[in-house]
Amino acid sequence: MRQPLIAGNWKMNLVRDEVVSLLDALVPAVDGVEDRDVLVCPAFPYLALAAERLSGTRVRLGAQDMGWEAKGAFTGAVSPAMLADCGATDVILGHSERRHVFGEDDAMIRRKVGCAIDAGIRPILCVGETLDEREAGETWAVIERQLTGGLDGLDAAACDTLTIAYEPVWAIGTGHTATPAQAQEVHRQIRGWLAERFGDAVAARTRILYGGSVNPKTIDGLMAESDVDGGLVGGASLKAADFAQLVNYGRNG
Ligand code: 13P
């Protein structure tokens, strides 16, 4: 019942010509794939351009972050209505780089999640532990805190369009992909938490993505796990051939 989702987080990469070349190569390579959802998340300035190139295709468009108010005096922030206006349907929230580089905390992320839901933009809430936290045996405690904080006070209906991304910080950009067993263990715990907090229906329908050095060599093993419903991909999403292989996981021969 959960259609897999392969999502590319382009982070602060690619300028206009590169955005156009990547999309022009990517769209024909993935557009015929009907049993997996595909999402790309360019930087803010290129959302509208990307929406134009993606119009009429199956590839969805997302943003990498969002402000937490509808409008007003928030210099540098981008509102949900602005994202929707530019064609974005999804938004990554609470990415570890937002948490660790820009100092976002769970309360800020919770406000963003609520704001996205209110505006009809599908939130992808990112959670994940650092290496120190994993080595101290705190992995689940950290993730539970991030889930509890990021979704505080929401009801099951509000979670209709929610996606969770488990991205262990030690795996992001390091080439050290979590093993399928490591990913599955945490994904299973996340799904159990969703069941307890929001009920079995929400737990059964919510996609849980894995992110952190996903590449064409590691995707098949990860996707074979029962609670891994897709990937949130950084580096490998910047190359059309690699990203197309990820979307076609299990079929690359
Ligand atoms: P990498 O795939 O480059 O490790 O990045 C993962 C990530 O942070 C996706 O949001």
Short mmCIF file of N, CA and C and ligand atoms in Angstrom, two decimals, residues 9 11 95 97 167 171-173 211-214 232-235, ligand 1:
data_model
loop_
_atom_site.label_atom_id
_atom_site.label_comp_id
_atom_site.label_asym_id
_atom_site.label_seq_id
_atom_site.Cartn_x
_atom_site.Cartn_y
_atom_site.Cartn_z
N ASN A 9 17.57 15.40 -2.93
CA ASN A 9 17.80 16.67 -2.22
C ASN A 9 19.08 17.27 -2.81
N LYS A 11 20.41 20.05 -2.28
CA LYS A 11 21.13 20.93 -1.33
C LYS A 11 21.56 22.22 -2.05
N HIS A 95 15.97 18.83 8.18
CA HIS A 95 17.16 18.12 7.69
C HIS A 95 18.31 18.33 8.68
N GLU A 97 21.26 19.10 8.27
CA GLU A 97 22.05 20.33 8.04
C GLU A 97 21.32 21.56 8.57
N GLU A 167 17.67 9.78 8.49
CA GLU A 167 18.98 10.10 7.92
C GLU A 167 20.01 10.15 9.04
N ALA A 171 26.02 9.05 8.23
CA ALA A 171 25.96 8.45 6.89
C ALA A 171 25.84 9.51 5.79
N ILE A 172 25.55 10.75 6.18
CA ILE A 172 25.27 11.78 5.18
C ILE A 172 26.58 12.31 4.59
N GLY A 173 26.73 12.13 3.29
CA GLY A 173 27.89 12.67 2.58
C GLY A 173 29.21 12.01 2.94
N GLY A 211 17.96 7.99 4.23
CA GLY A 211 18.90 8.89 3.56
C GLY A 211 20.27 8.81 4.21
N GLY A 212 21.30 8.96 3.40
CA GLY A 212 22.69 8.91 3.89
C GLY A 212 23.51 8.02 3.00
N SER A 213 24.19 8.66 2.01
CA SER A 213 25.07 7.93 1.08
C SER A 213 24.35 6.81 0.33
N VAL A 214 23.09 7.06 -0.01
CA VAL A 214 22.39 6.11 -0.89
C VAL A 214 23.02 6.22 -2.28
N LEU A 232 16.02 9.25 0.42
CA LEU A 232 16.24 10.69 0.30
C LEU A 232 17.72 10.84 -0.02
N VAL A 233 18.00 11.29 -1.24
CA VAL A 233 19.33 11.14 -1.82
C VAL A 233 19.98 12.50 -2.05
N GLY A 234 21.20 12.66 -1.57
CA GLY A 234 21.94 13.90 -1.80
C GLY A 234 22.82 13.76 -3.04
N GLY A 235 24.11 13.45 -2.82
CA GLY A 235 25.11 13.43 -3.89
C GLY A 235 24.68 12.70 -5.15
P1 13P B 1 24.07 12.07 0.65
O1 13P B 1 23.22 11.16 -0.20
O2 13P B 1 24.96 12.96 -0.17
O3 13P B 1 24.77 11.33 1.73
O4 13P B 1 23.04 13.08 1.39
C1 13P B 1 21.95 12.56 2.06
C2 13P B 1 21.05 13.65 2.46
O5 13P B 1 21.36 14.44 3.33
C3 13P B 1 19.76 13.76 1.75
O6 13P B 1 18.91 14.67 2.38
#
